[in-house]
mmCIF file of N, CA and C in Angstrom:
data_model
loop_
_atom_site.group_PDB
_atom_site.id
_atom_site.type_symbol
_atom_site.label_atom_id
_atom_site.label_comp_id
_atom_site.label_asym_id
_atom_site.label_seq_id
_atom_site.Cartn_x
_atom_site.Cartn_y
_atom_site.Cartn_z
ATOM 1 N N MET A 1 -29.121 -3.006 123.826
ATOM 2 C CA MET A 1 -30.518 -3.024 124.185
ATOM 3 C C MET A 1 -30.641 -2.782 125.677
ATOM 4 N N ARG A 2 -31.533 -1.887 126.085
ATOM 5 C CA ARG A 2 -31.684 -1.600 127.500
ATOM 6 C C ARG A 2 -32.917 -2.278 128.071
ATOM 7 N N SER A 3 -32.864 -2.565 129.317
ATOM 8 C CA SER A 3 -33.987 -3.167 130.008
ATOM 9 C C SER A 3 -34.960 -2.065 130.407
ATOM 10 N N LEU A 4 -36.238 -2.277 130.190
ATOM 11 C CA LEU A 4 -37.231 -1.249 130.457
ATOM 12 C C LEU A 4 -38.052 -1.509 131.710
ATOM 13 N N ASN A 5 -37.835 -2.640 132.393
ATOM 14 C CA ASN A 5 -38.602 -2.970 133.591
ATOM 15 C C ASN A 5 -40.105 -2.804 133.377
ATOM 16 N N LYS A 6 -40.604 -3.357 132.334
ATOM 17 C CA LYS A 6 -42.026 -3.256 132.023
ATOM 18 C C LYS A 6 -42.618 -4.645 131.899
ATOM 19 N N LYS A 7 -43.914 -4.669 131.999
ATOM 20 C CA LYS A 7 -44.644 -5.891 131.768
ATOM 21 C C LYS A 7 -44.434 -6.309 130.315
ATOM 22 N N THR A 8 -44.069 -7.558 130.103
ATOM 23 C CA THR A 8 -43.857 -8.049 128.748
ATOM 24 C C THR A 8 -45.203 -8.371 128.118
ATOM 25 N N CYS A 9 -45.355 -7.974 126.882
ATOM 26 C CA CYS A 9 -46.589 -8.222 126.156
ATOM 27 C C CYS A 9 -46.408 -9.472 125.303
ATOM 28 N N THR A 10 -47.085 -10.528 125.680
ATOM 29 C CA THR A 10 -47.010 -11.767 124.917
ATOM 30 C C THR A 10 -48.426 -12.217 124.591
ATOM 31 N N THR A 11 -48.740 -12.211 123.330
ATOM 32 C CA THR A 11 -50.041 -12.688 122.895
ATOM 33 C C THR A 11 -49.936 -13.180 121.459
ATOM 34 N N THR A 12 -50.723 -14.170 121.128
ATOM 35 C CA THR A 12 -50.745 -14.671 119.756
ATOM 36 C C THR A 12 -51.967 -14.150 119.016
ATOM 37 N N SER A 13 -52.766 -13.366 119.709
ATOM 38 C CA SER A 13 -54.000 -12.862 119.126
ATOM 39 C C SER A 13 -53.731 -11.676 118.215
ATOM 40 N N SER A 14 -54.478 -11.580 117.139
ATOM 41 C CA SER A 14 -54.416 -10.390 116.297
ATOM 42 C C SER A 14 -55.521 -9.411 116.682
ATOM 43 N N ASP A 15 -56.313 -9.778 117.678
ATOM 44 C CA ASP A 15 -57.397 -8.927 118.160
ATOM 45 C C ASP A 15 -56.794 -7.800 118.996
ATOM 46 N N THR A 16 -56.984 -6.554 118.556
ATOM 47 C CA THR A 16 -56.371 -5.426 119.261
ATOM 48 C C THR A 16 -56.887 -5.302 120.690
ATOM 49 N N ARG A 17 -58.083 -5.787 120.977
ATOM 50 C CA ARG A 17 -58.584 -5.733 122.363
ATOM 51 C C ARG A 17 -57.725 -6.585 123.284
ATOM 52 N N GLU A 18 -57.242 -7.722 122.780
ATOM 53 C CA GLU A 18 -56.357 -8.566 123.580
ATOM 54 C C GLU A 18 -55.015 -7.883 123.800
ATOM 55 N N ILE A 19 -54.518 -7.225 122.782
ATOM 56 C CA ILE A 19 -53.252 -6.503 122.920
ATOM 57 C C ILE A 19 -53.409 -5.369 123.926
ATOM 58 N N GLU A 20 -54.538 -4.660 123.875
ATOM 59 C CA GLU A 20 -54.774 -3.561 124.797
ATOM 60 C C GLU A 20 -54.808 -4.026 126.244
ATOM 61 N N LYS A 21 -55.293 -5.247 126.504
ATOM 62 C CA LYS A 21 -55.319 -5.785 127.859
ATOM 63 C C LYS A 21 -53.909 -6.081 128.355
ATOM 64 N N CYS A 22 -53.037 -6.412 127.461
ATOM 65 C CA CYS A 22 -51.696 -6.872 127.802
ATOM 66 C C CYS A 22 -50.670 -5.753 127.893
ATOM 67 N N CYS A 23 -50.771 -4.771 127.031
ATOM 68 C CA CYS A 23 -49.722 -3.757 126.898
ATOM 69 C C CYS A 23 -50.249 -2.376 127.264
ATOM 70 N N ARG A 24 -49.330 -1.462 127.446
ATOM 71 C CA ARG A 24 -49.683 -0.052 127.577
ATOM 72 C C ARG A 24 -49.839 0.478 126.156
ATOM 73 N N VAL A 25 -51.060 0.861 125.823
ATOM 74 C CA VAL A 25 -51.318 1.270 124.449
ATOM 75 C C VAL A 25 -52.127 2.553 124.406
ATOM 76 N N CYS A 26 -52.105 3.147 123.244
ATOM 77 C CA CYS A 26 -52.919 4.316 122.942
ATOM 78 C C CYS A 26 -53.518 4.093 121.568
ATOM 79 N N ARG A 27 -54.780 4.356 121.431
ATOM 80 C CA ARG A 27 -55.435 4.222 120.136
ATOM 81 C C ARG A 27 -55.557 5.601 119.501
ATOM 82 N N VAL A 28 -55.025 5.748 118.287
ATOM 83 C CA VAL A 28 -55.167 6.972 117.494
ATOM 84 C C VAL A 28 -55.923 6.570 116.241
ATOM 85 N N GLY A 29 -57.200 6.933 116.204
ATOM 86 C CA GLY A 29 -58.050 6.472 115.106
ATOM 87 C C GLY A 29 -58.140 4.962 115.148
ATOM 88 N N GLU A 30 -57.852 4.327 114.063
ATOM 89 C CA GLU A 30 -57.865 2.868 113.990
ATOM 90 C C GLU A 30 -56.495 2.263 114.277
ATOM 91 N N ARG A 31 -55.507 3.115 114.512
ATOM 92 C CA ARG A 31 -54.149 2.623 114.753
ATOM 93 C C ARG A 31 -53.914 2.424 116.235
ATOM 94 N N LEU A 32 -53.167 1.414 116.563
ATOM 95 C CA LEU A 32 -52.816 1.095 117.930
ATOM 96 C C LEU A 32 -51.332 1.390 118.113
ATOM 97 N N ILE A 33 -51.012 2.228 119.090
ATOM 98 C CA ILE A 33 -49.622 2.575 119.352
ATOM 99 C C ILE A 33 -49.223 1.923 120.664
ATOM 100 N N ILE A 34 -48.150 1.153 120.647
ATOM 101 C CA ILE A 34 -47.690 0.445 121.832
ATOM 102 C C ILE A 34 -46.542 1.220 122.458
ATOM 103 N N ASP A 35 -46.626 1.414 123.769
ATOM 104 C CA ASP A 35 -45.616 2.155 124.506
ATOM 105 C C ASP A 35 -44.354 1.322 124.652
ATOM 106 N N LEU A 36 -43.294 1.744 124.027
ATOM 107 C CA LEU A 36 -42.000 1.087 124.156
ATOM 108 C C LEU A 36 -41.047 1.948 124.981
ATOM 109 N N GLY A 37 -41.565 3.003 125.563
ATOM 110 C CA GLY A 37 -40.776 3.801 126.472
ATOM 111 C C GLY A 37 -39.872 4.808 125.817
ATOM 112 N N GLY A 38 -40.374 5.607 124.940
ATOM 113 C CA GLY A 38 -39.514 6.578 124.286
ATOM 114 C C GLY A 38 -40.280 7.753 123.757
ATOM 115 N N SER A 39 -40.056 8.038 122.501
ATOM 116 C CA SER A 39 -40.635 9.208 121.864
ATOM 117 C C SER A 39 -41.753 8.808 120.913
ATOM 118 N N LEU A 40 -42.722 9.683 120.821
ATOM 119 C CA LEU A 40 -43.825 9.490 119.887
ATOM 120 C C LEU A 40 -43.850 10.706 118.971
ATOM 121 N N TRP A 41 -43.496 10.490 117.715
ATOM 122 C CA TRP A 41 -43.394 11.559 116.729
ATOM 123 C C TRP A 41 -44.591 11.486 115.787
ATOM 124 N N LEU A 42 -45.569 12.353 115.994
ATOM 125 C CA LEU A 42 -46.774 12.360 115.162
ATOM 126 C C LEU A 42 -47.031 13.741 114.567
ATOM 127 N N GLN A 43 -46.005 14.563 114.501
ATOM 128 C CA GLN A 43 -46.169 15.912 113.982
ATOM 129 C C GLN A 43 -46.311 15.903 112.462
ATOM 130 N N ASN A 44 -46.820 17.013 111.945
ATOM 131 C CA ASN A 44 -46.933 17.245 110.499
ATOM 132 C C ASN A 44 -47.788 16.199 109.785
ATOM 133 N N ASN A 45 -48.882 15.841 110.398
ATOM 134 C CA ASN A 45 -49.850 14.939 109.786
ATOM 135 C C ASN A 45 -51.159 15.696 109.623
ATOM 136 N N PHE A 46 -52.197 15.001 109.395
ATOM 137 C CA PHE A 46 -53.507 15.635 109.255
ATOM 138 C C PHE A 46 -54.462 15.111 110.314
ATOM 139 N N PHE A 47 -53.933 14.843 111.529
ATOM 140 C CA PHE A 47 -54.782 14.343 112.604
ATOM 141 C C PHE A 47 -55.788 15.405 112.995
ATOM 142 N N THR A 48 -57.036 14.977 113.213
ATOM 143 C CA THR A 48 -58.103 15.876 113.634
ATOM 144 C C THR A 48 -58.722 15.329 114.906
ATOM 145 N N GLY A 49 -59.565 16.140 115.522
ATOM 146 C CA GLY A 49 -60.248 15.710 116.737
ATOM 147 C C GLY A 49 -59.392 15.944 117.970
ATOM 148 N N GLN A 50 -59.787 15.303 119.046
ATOM 149 C CA GLN A 50 -59.106 15.486 120.316
ATOM 150 C C GLN A 50 -58.010 14.450 120.516
ATOM 151 N N ILE A 51 -57.069 14.765 121.394
ATOM 152 C CA ILE A 51 -56.085 13.770 121.808
ATOM 153 C C ILE A 51 -56.852 12.704 122.582
ATOM 154 N N PRO A 52 -56.718 11.438 122.232
ATOM 155 C CA PRO A 52 -57.484 10.401 122.939
ATOM 156 C C PRO A 52 -57.034 10.278 124.393
ATOM 157 N N SER A 53 -57.980 10.011 125.277
ATOM 158 C CA SER A 53 -57.633 9.875 126.697
ATOM 159 C C SER A 53 -56.701 8.692 126.933
ATOM 160 N N SER A 54 -56.679 7.742 126.029
ATOM 161 C CA SER A 54 -55.787 6.586 126.184
ATOM 162 C C SER A 54 -54.314 6.968 126.075
ATOM 163 N N ILE A 55 -54.023 8.219 125.714
ATOM 164 C CA ILE A 55 -52.630 8.677 125.680
ATOM 165 C C ILE A 55 -52.000 8.509 127.061
ATOM 166 N N GLY A 56 -52.803 8.592 128.099
ATOM 167 C CA GLY A 56 -52.311 8.422 129.460
ATOM 168 C C GLY A 56 -51.802 7.020 129.754
ATOM 169 N N ASN A 57 -52.152 6.053 128.898
ATOM 170 C CA ASN A 57 -51.635 4.692 129.063
ATOM 171 C C ASN A 57 -50.155 4.608 128.699
ATOM 172 N N LEU A 58 -49.653 5.603 127.990
ATOM 173 C CA LEU A 58 -48.250 5.615 127.583
ATOM 174 C C LEU A 58 -47.426 6.293 128.682
ATOM 175 N N SER A 59 -47.491 5.731 129.867
ATOM 176 C CA SER A 59 -46.932 6.384 131.050
ATOM 177 C C SER A 59 -45.420 6.540 131.012
ATOM 178 N N TYR A 60 -44.723 5.753 130.226
ATOM 179 C CA TYR A 60 -43.273 5.853 130.154
ATOM 180 C C TYR A 60 -42.790 6.762 129.020
ATOM 181 N N LEU A 61 -43.706 7.428 128.379
ATOM 182 C CA LEU A 61 -43.368 8.315 127.274
ATOM 183 C C LEU A 61 -42.499 9.468 127.782
ATOM 184 N N ASN A 62 -41.413 9.771 127.067
ATOM 185 C CA ASN A 62 -40.595 10.911 127.488
ATOM 186 C C ASN A 62 -40.626 12.060 126.488
ATOM 187 N N SER A 63 -41.179 11.830 125.307
ATOM 188 C CA SER A 63 -41.226 12.878 124.295
ATOM 189 C C SER A 63 -42.480 12.690 123.443
ATOM 190 N N LEU A 64 -43.320 13.721 123.400
ATOM 191 C CA LEU A 64 -44.559 13.664 122.627
ATOM 192 C C LEU A 64 -44.599 14.848 121.679
ATOM 193 N N HIS A 65 -44.628 14.548 120.388
ATOM 194 C CA HIS A 65 -44.602 15.573 119.334
ATOM 195 C C HIS A 65 -45.892 15.477 118.524
ATOM 196 N N LEU A 66 -46.805 16.406 118.759
ATOM 197 C CA LEU A 66 -48.080 16.442 118.039
ATOM 198 C C LEU A 66 -48.254 17.744 117.271
ATOM 199 N N GLU A 67 -47.197 18.514 117.124
ATOM 200 C CA GLU A 67 -47.316 19.827 116.503
ATOM 201 C C GLU A 67 -47.692 19.729 115.023
ATOM 202 N N ASN A 68 -48.309 20.808 114.552
ATOM 203 C CA ASN A 68 -48.694 20.964 113.146
ATOM 204 C C ASN A 68 -49.626 19.863 112.654
ATOM 205 N N ASN A 69 -50.724 19.709 113.376
ATOM 206 C CA ASN A 69 -51.825 18.853 112.967
ATOM 207 C C ASN A 69 -53.082 19.713 112.995
ATOM 208 N N SER A 70 -54.220 19.111 113.095
ATOM 209 C CA SER A 70 -55.478 19.846 113.247
ATOM 210 C C SER A 70 -56.211 19.347 114.480
ATOM 211 N N LEU A 71 -55.468 19.096 115.547
ATOM 212 C CA LEU A 71 -56.056 18.602 116.790
ATOM 213 C C LEU A 71 -56.782 19.743 117.490
ATOM 214 N N SER A 72 -57.838 19.416 118.238
ATOM 215 C CA SER A 72 -58.658 20.457 118.857
ATOM 216 C C SER A 72 -59.143 20.002 120.226
ATOM 217 N N GLY A 73 -59.934 20.866 120.857
ATOM 218 C CA GLY A 73 -60.486 20.553 122.164
ATOM 219 C C GLY A 73 -59.515 20.881 123.279
ATOM 220 N N VAL A 74 -59.780 20.296 124.430
ATOM 221 C CA VAL A 74 -58.932 20.527 125.599
ATOM 222 C C VAL A 74 -57.956 19.365 125.750
ATOM 223 N N LEU A 75 -56.905 19.596 126.510
ATOM 224 C CA LEU A 75 -55.927 18.540 126.750
ATOM 225 C C LEU A 75 -56.526 17.519 127.715
ATOM 226 N N PRO A 76 -56.405 16.230 127.409
ATOM 227 C CA PRO A 76 -57.017 15.222 128.276
ATOM 228 C C PRO A 76 -56.294 15.130 129.619
ATOM 229 N N LEU A 77 -57.070 14.995 130.680
ATOM 230 C CA LEU A 77 -56.534 14.867 132.028
ATOM 231 C C LEU A 77 -55.565 13.697 132.137
ATOM 232 N N SER A 78 -55.804 12.660 131.368
ATOM 233 C CA SER A 78 -54.962 11.458 131.430
ATOM 234 C C SER A 78 -53.521 11.736 131.006
ATOM 235 N N LEU A 79 -53.283 12.831 130.298
ATOM 236 C CA LEU A 79 -51.925 13.166 129.869
ATOM 237 C C LEU A 79 -51.000 13.386 131.066
ATOM 238 N N GLN A 80 -51.575 13.727 132.215
ATOM 239 C CA GLN A 80 -50.752 13.911 133.407
ATOM 240 C C GLN A 80 -50.141 12.594 133.896
ATOM 241 N N ASN A 81 -50.656 11.462 133.425
ATOM 242 C CA ASN A 81 -50.069 10.160 133.765
ATOM 243 C C ASN A 81 -48.714 9.954 133.099
ATOM 244 N N CYS A 82 -48.422 10.739 132.096
ATOM 245 C CA CYS A 82 -47.132 10.649 131.388
ATOM 246 C C CYS A 82 -46.114 11.484 132.145
ATOM 247 N N SER A 83 -45.865 11.115 133.380
ATOM 248 C CA SER A 83 -45.063 11.937 134.288
ATOM 249 C C SER A 83 -43.594 12.016 133.905
ATOM 250 N N GLY A 84 -43.130 11.148 133.020
ATOM 251 C CA GLY A 84 -41.736 11.187 132.579
ATOM 252 C C GLY A 84 -41.490 12.089 131.389
ATOM 253 N N LEU A 85 -42.527 12.780 130.922
ATOM 254 C CA LEU A 85 -42.377 13.633 129.744
ATOM 255 C C LEU A 85 -41.310 14.694 129.952
ATOM 256 N N LYS A 86 -40.386 14.774 129.016
ATOM 257 C CA LYS A 86 -39.375 15.826 128.998
ATOM 258 C C LYS A 86 -39.685 16.832 127.900
ATOM 259 N N THR A 87 -40.364 16.371 126.850
ATOM 260 C CA THR A 87 -40.725 17.230 125.728
ATOM 261 C C THR A 87 -42.209 17.064 125.440
ATOM 262 N N LEU A 88 -42.921 18.179 125.391
ATOM 263 C CA LEU A 88 -44.333 18.186 125.021
ATOM 264 C C LEU A 88 -44.525 19.296 124.001
ATOM 265 N N GLU A 89 -44.706 18.891 122.745
ATOM 266 C CA GLU A 89 -44.846 19.846 121.654
ATOM 267 C C GLU A 89 -46.248 19.734 121.058
ATOM 268 N N LEU A 90 -47.057 20.769 121.294
ATOM 269 C CA LEU A 90 -48.456 20.779 120.864
ATOM 270 C C LEU A 90 -48.775 21.966 119.966
ATOM 271 N N SER A 91 -47.765 22.657 119.492
ATOM 272 C CA SER A 91 -47.948 23.885 118.712
ATOM 273 C C SER A 91 -48.671 23.645 117.392
ATOM 274 N N MET A 92 -49.241 24.718 116.884
ATOM 275 C CA MET A 92 -49.882 24.751 115.569
ATOM 276 C C MET A 92 -50.987 23.711 115.423
ATOM 277 N N ASN A 93 -51.906 23.743 116.385
ATOM 278 C CA ASN A 93 -53.125 22.951 116.351
ATOM 279 C C ASN A 93 -54.281 23.892 116.631
ATOM 280 N N SER A 94 -55.373 23.379 117.103
ATOM 281 C CA SER A 94 -56.538 24.213 117.424
ATOM 282 C C SER A 94 -57.051 23.924 118.826
ATOM 283 N N PHE A 95 -56.130 23.684 119.765
ATOM 284 C CA PHE A 95 -56.544 23.429 121.141
ATOM 285 C C PHE A 95 -57.169 24.692 121.725
ATOM 286 N N THR A 96 -58.138 24.499 122.611
ATOM 287 C CA THR A 96 -58.864 25.618 123.207
ATOM 288 C C THR A 96 -58.978 25.421 124.714
ATOM 289 N N GLY A 97 -59.562 26.422 125.348
ATOM 290 C CA GLY A 97 -59.787 26.356 126.790
ATOM 291 C C GLY A 97 -58.568 26.831 127.554
ATOM 292 N N LYS A 98 -58.647 26.649 128.849
ATOM 293 C CA LYS A 98 -57.547 27.056 129.718
ATOM 294 C C LYS A 98 -56.445 26.013 129.691
ATOM 295 N N LEU A 99 -55.224 26.476 129.835
ATOM 296 C CA LEU A 99 -54.105 25.562 129.992
ATOM 297 C C LEU A 99 -54.276 24.920 131.365
ATOM 298 N N PRO A 100 -54.366 23.592 131.434
ATOM 299 C CA PRO A 100 -54.668 22.948 132.717
ATOM 300 C C PRO A 100 -53.530 23.102 133.734
ATOM 301 N N SER A 101 -53.907 23.290 134.980
ATOM 302 C CA SER A 101 -52.906 23.475 136.036
ATOM 303 C C SER A 101 -52.093 22.212 136.276
ATOM 304 N N TRP A 102 -52.626 21.037 135.932
ATOM 305 C CA TRP A 102 -51.883 19.795 136.163
ATOM 306 C C TRP A 102 -50.609 19.724 135.327
ATOM 307 N N ILE A 103 -50.448 20.571 134.327
ATOM 308 C CA ILE A 103 -49.202 20.580 133.550
ATOM 309 C C ILE A 103 -48.024 20.847 134.492
ATOM 310 N N GLY A 104 -48.277 21.586 135.560
ATOM 311 C CA GLY A 104 -47.235 21.841 136.548
ATOM 312 C C GLY A 104 -46.761 20.601 137.275
ATOM 313 N N SER A 105 -47.502 19.500 137.174
ATOM 314 C CA SER A 105 -47.080 18.250 137.823
ATOM 315 C C SER A 105 -46.130 17.445 136.933
ATOM 316 N N LEU A 106 -45.935 17.866 135.693
ATOM 317 C CA LEU A 106 -45.007 17.180 134.781
ATOM 318 C C LEU A 106 -43.605 17.750 135.019
ATOM 319 N N ILE A 107 -43.057 17.465 136.192
ATOM 320 C CA ILE A 107 -41.861 18.147 136.679
ATOM 321 C C ILE A 107 -40.593 17.836 135.885
ATOM 322 N N ASN A 108 -40.629 16.843 135.004
ATOM 323 C CA ASN A 108 -39.457 16.525 134.183
ATOM 324 C C ASN A 108 -39.419 17.313 132.877
ATOM 325 N N LEU A 109 -40.469 18.102 132.598
ATOM 326 C CA LEU A 109 -40.538 18.832 131.328
ATOM 327 C C LEU A 109 -39.359 19.773 131.158
ATOM 328 N N ARG A 110 -38.743 19.682 129.981
ATOM 329 C CA ARG A 110 -37.676 20.606 129.598
ATOM 330 C C ARG A 110 -38.133 21.513 128.464
ATOM 331 N N PHE A 111 -39.011 20.972 127.605
ATOM 332 C CA PHE A 111 -39.507 21.708 126.440
ATOM 333 C C PHE A 111 -41.028 21.656 126.437
ATOM 334 N N LEU A 112 -41.665 22.804 126.492
ATOM 335 C CA LEU A 112 -43.118 22.907 126.426
ATOM 336 C C LEU A 112 -43.453 23.964 125.391
ATOM 337 N N THR A 113 -43.977 23.520 124.258
ATOM 338 C CA THR A 113 -44.348 24.452 123.194
ATOM 339 C C THR A 113 -45.821 24.259 122.855
ATOM 340 N N ILE A 114 -46.571 25.348 122.990
ATOM 341 C CA ILE A 114 -48.007 25.304 122.683
ATOM 342 C C ILE A 114 -48.406 26.494 121.803
ATOM 343 N N HIS A 115 -47.435 27.096 121.129
ATOM 344 C CA HIS A 115 -47.750 28.299 120.342
ATOM 345 C C HIS A 115 -48.750 27.998 119.221
ATOM 346 N N SER A 116 -49.451 29.041 118.811
ATOM 347 C CA SER A 116 -50.399 28.978 117.689
ATOM 348 C C SER A 116 -51.533 27.992 117.937
ATOM 349 N N ASN A 117 -52.204 28.178 119.064
ATOM 350 C CA ASN A 117 -53.416 27.438 119.413
ATOM 351 C C ASN A 117 -54.453 28.458 119.855
ATOM 352 N N GLY A 118 -55.473 28.012 120.542
ATOM 353 C CA GLY A 118 -56.517 28.907 121.034
ATOM 354 C C GLY A 118 -56.651 28.864 122.545
ATOM 355 N N PHE A 119 -55.549 28.588 123.251
ATOM 356 C CA PHE A 119 -55.610 28.582 124.710
ATOM 357 C C PHE A 119 -55.955 29.982 125.201
ATOM 358 N N GLU A 120 -56.674 30.047 126.326
ATOM 359 C CA GLU A 120 -57.119 31.331 126.847
ATOM 360 C C GLU A 120 -57.052 31.348 128.368
ATOM 361 N N GLY A 121 -57.342 32.500 128.925
ATOM 362 C CA GLY A 121 -57.320 32.637 130.379
ATOM 363 C C GLY A 121 -55.915 32.906 130.883
ATOM 364 N N GLN A 122 -55.751 32.729 132.170
ATOM 365 C CA GLN A 122 -54.454 32.985 132.783
ATOM 366 C C GLN A 122 -53.540 31.773 132.670
ATOM 367 N N ILE A 123 -52.263 32.046 132.625
ATOM 368 C CA ILE A 123 -51.271 30.975 132.644
ATOM 369 C C ILE A 123 -51.217 30.449 134.079
ATOM 370 N N PRO A 124 -51.387 29.148 134.275
ATOM 371 C CA PRO A 124 -51.457 28.625 135.644
ATOM 372 C C PRO A 124 -50.142 28.806 136.411
ATOM 373 N N LYS A 125 -50.265 29.210 137.672
ATOM 374 C CA LYS A 125 -49.083 29.434 138.512
ATOM 375 C C LYS A 125 -48.332 28.133 138.782
ATOM 376 N N GLU A 126 -48.977 26.992 138.604
ATOM 377 C CA GLU A 126 -48.336 25.698 138.820
ATOM 378 C C GLU A 126 -47.166 25.456 137.867
ATOM 379 N N LEU A 127 -47.093 26.236 136.787
ATOM 380 C CA LEU A 127 -45.953 26.103 135.881
ATOM 381 C C LEU A 127 -44.638 26.456 136.578
ATOM 382 N N CYS A 128 -44.720 27.145 137.694
ATOM 383 C CA CYS A 128 -43.511 27.465 138.471
ATOM 384 C C CYS A 128 -42.851 26.203 139.029
ATOM 385 N N HIS A 129 -43.565 25.090 139.051
ATOM 386 C CA HIS A 129 -43.004 23.824 139.530
ATOM 387 C C HIS A 129 -42.089 23.185 138.485
ATOM 388 N N LEU A 130 -42.113 23.698 137.285
ATOM 389 C CA LEU A 130 -41.325 23.112 136.189
ATOM 390 C C LEU A 130 -39.909 23.685 136.210
ATOM 391 N N THR A 131 -39.132 23.271 137.185
ATOM 392 C CA THR A 131 -37.807 23.846 137.407
ATOM 393 C C THR A 131 -36.768 23.376 136.397
ATOM 394 N N SER A 132 -37.057 22.337 135.625
ATOM 395 C CA SER A 132 -36.121 21.855 134.601
ATOM 396 C C SER A 132 -36.399 22.461 133.234
ATOM 397 N N LEU A 133 -37.427 23.301 133.148
ATOM 398 C CA LEU A 133 -37.855 23.862 131.865
ATOM 399 C C LEU A 133 -36.755 24.702 131.232
ATOM 400 N N GLN A 134 -36.480 24.423 129.954
ATOM 401 C CA GLN A 134 -35.484 25.166 129.195
ATOM 402 C C GLN A 134 -36.121 25.992 128.077
ATOM 403 N N VAL A 135 -37.206 25.455 127.488
ATOM 404 C CA VAL A 135 -37.903 26.156 126.406
ATOM 405 C C VAL A 135 -39.386 26.194 126.746
ATOM 406 N N LEU A 136 -39.936 27.407 126.690
ATOM 407 C CA LEU A 136 -41.358 27.622 126.952
ATOM 408 C C LEU A 136 -41.859 28.577 125.876
ATOM 409 N N ASP A 137 -42.753 28.098 125.006
ATOM 410 C CA ASP A 137 -43.255 28.914 123.898
ATOM 411 C C ASP A 137 -44.773 28.926 123.936
ATOM 412 N N PHE A 138 -45.325 30.069 124.356
ATOM 413 C CA PHE A 138 -46.780 30.253 124.479
ATOM 414 C C PHE A 138 -47.310 31.264 123.467
ATOM 415 N N ALA A 139 -46.523 31.682 122.502
ATOM 416 C CA ALA A 139 -46.899 32.734 121.562
ATOM 417 C C ALA A 139 -48.161 32.372 120.779
ATOM 418 N N HIS A 140 -48.865 33.392 120.352
ATOM 419 C CA HIS A 140 -50.029 33.257 119.461
ATOM 420 C C HIS A 140 -51.132 32.391 120.065
ATOM 421 N N ASN A 141 -51.518 32.700 121.289
ATOM 422 C CA ASN A 141 -52.684 32.139 121.958
ATOM 423 C C ASN A 141 -53.514 33.311 122.444
ATOM 424 N N ASN A 142 -54.461 33.069 123.311
ATOM 425 C CA ASN A 142 -55.333 34.147 123.812
ATOM 426 C C ASN A 142 -55.233 34.279 125.324
ATOM 427 N N PHE A 143 -54.023 34.174 125.865
ATOM 428 C CA PHE A 143 -53.837 34.279 127.309
ATOM 429 C C PHE A 143 -54.115 35.709 127.766
ATOM 430 N N SER A 144 -54.539 35.823 129.023
ATOM 431 C CA SER A 144 -54.821 37.133 129.600
ATOM 432 C C SER A 144 -54.297 37.162 131.030
ATOM 433 N N GLY A 145 -54.331 38.320 131.628
ATOM 434 C CA GLY A 145 -53.907 38.459 133.009
ATOM 435 C C GLY A 145 -52.724 39.381 133.138
ATOM 436 N N LYS A 146 -52.273 39.499 134.372
ATOM 437 C CA LYS A 146 -51.146 40.397 134.667
ATOM 438 C C LYS A 146 -49.877 39.630 134.811
#
């Protein structure tokens, strides 16, 4: 067992609001996900709607797998709080809008896959900051530019 240097969550309450005050959490629908400092595997489900902004509370997350759902909208700004992300897999959803330039601040990213979405516009130059990147898959979007 490894030490995570995190605030310990101790509560006897079954009230999720009390748990949210104590722990780093993200709410997905009616489910509460507690950050234990690792990977979040939510691919191949039937999730709809936008990624909740509370995803940014999972600041120690190193791997986020949301591919092959029906998620839509733009990526929440709070996702940039997950600065330890090494893997971000968002492929095969219905995300739209421009790919945000803050993705370039996720300097630990090794795998970034966003294929088969509706992203558009130019690919942000800030992606050049991702010097550890090993896999980059932007296929089947609506990017433009030179």
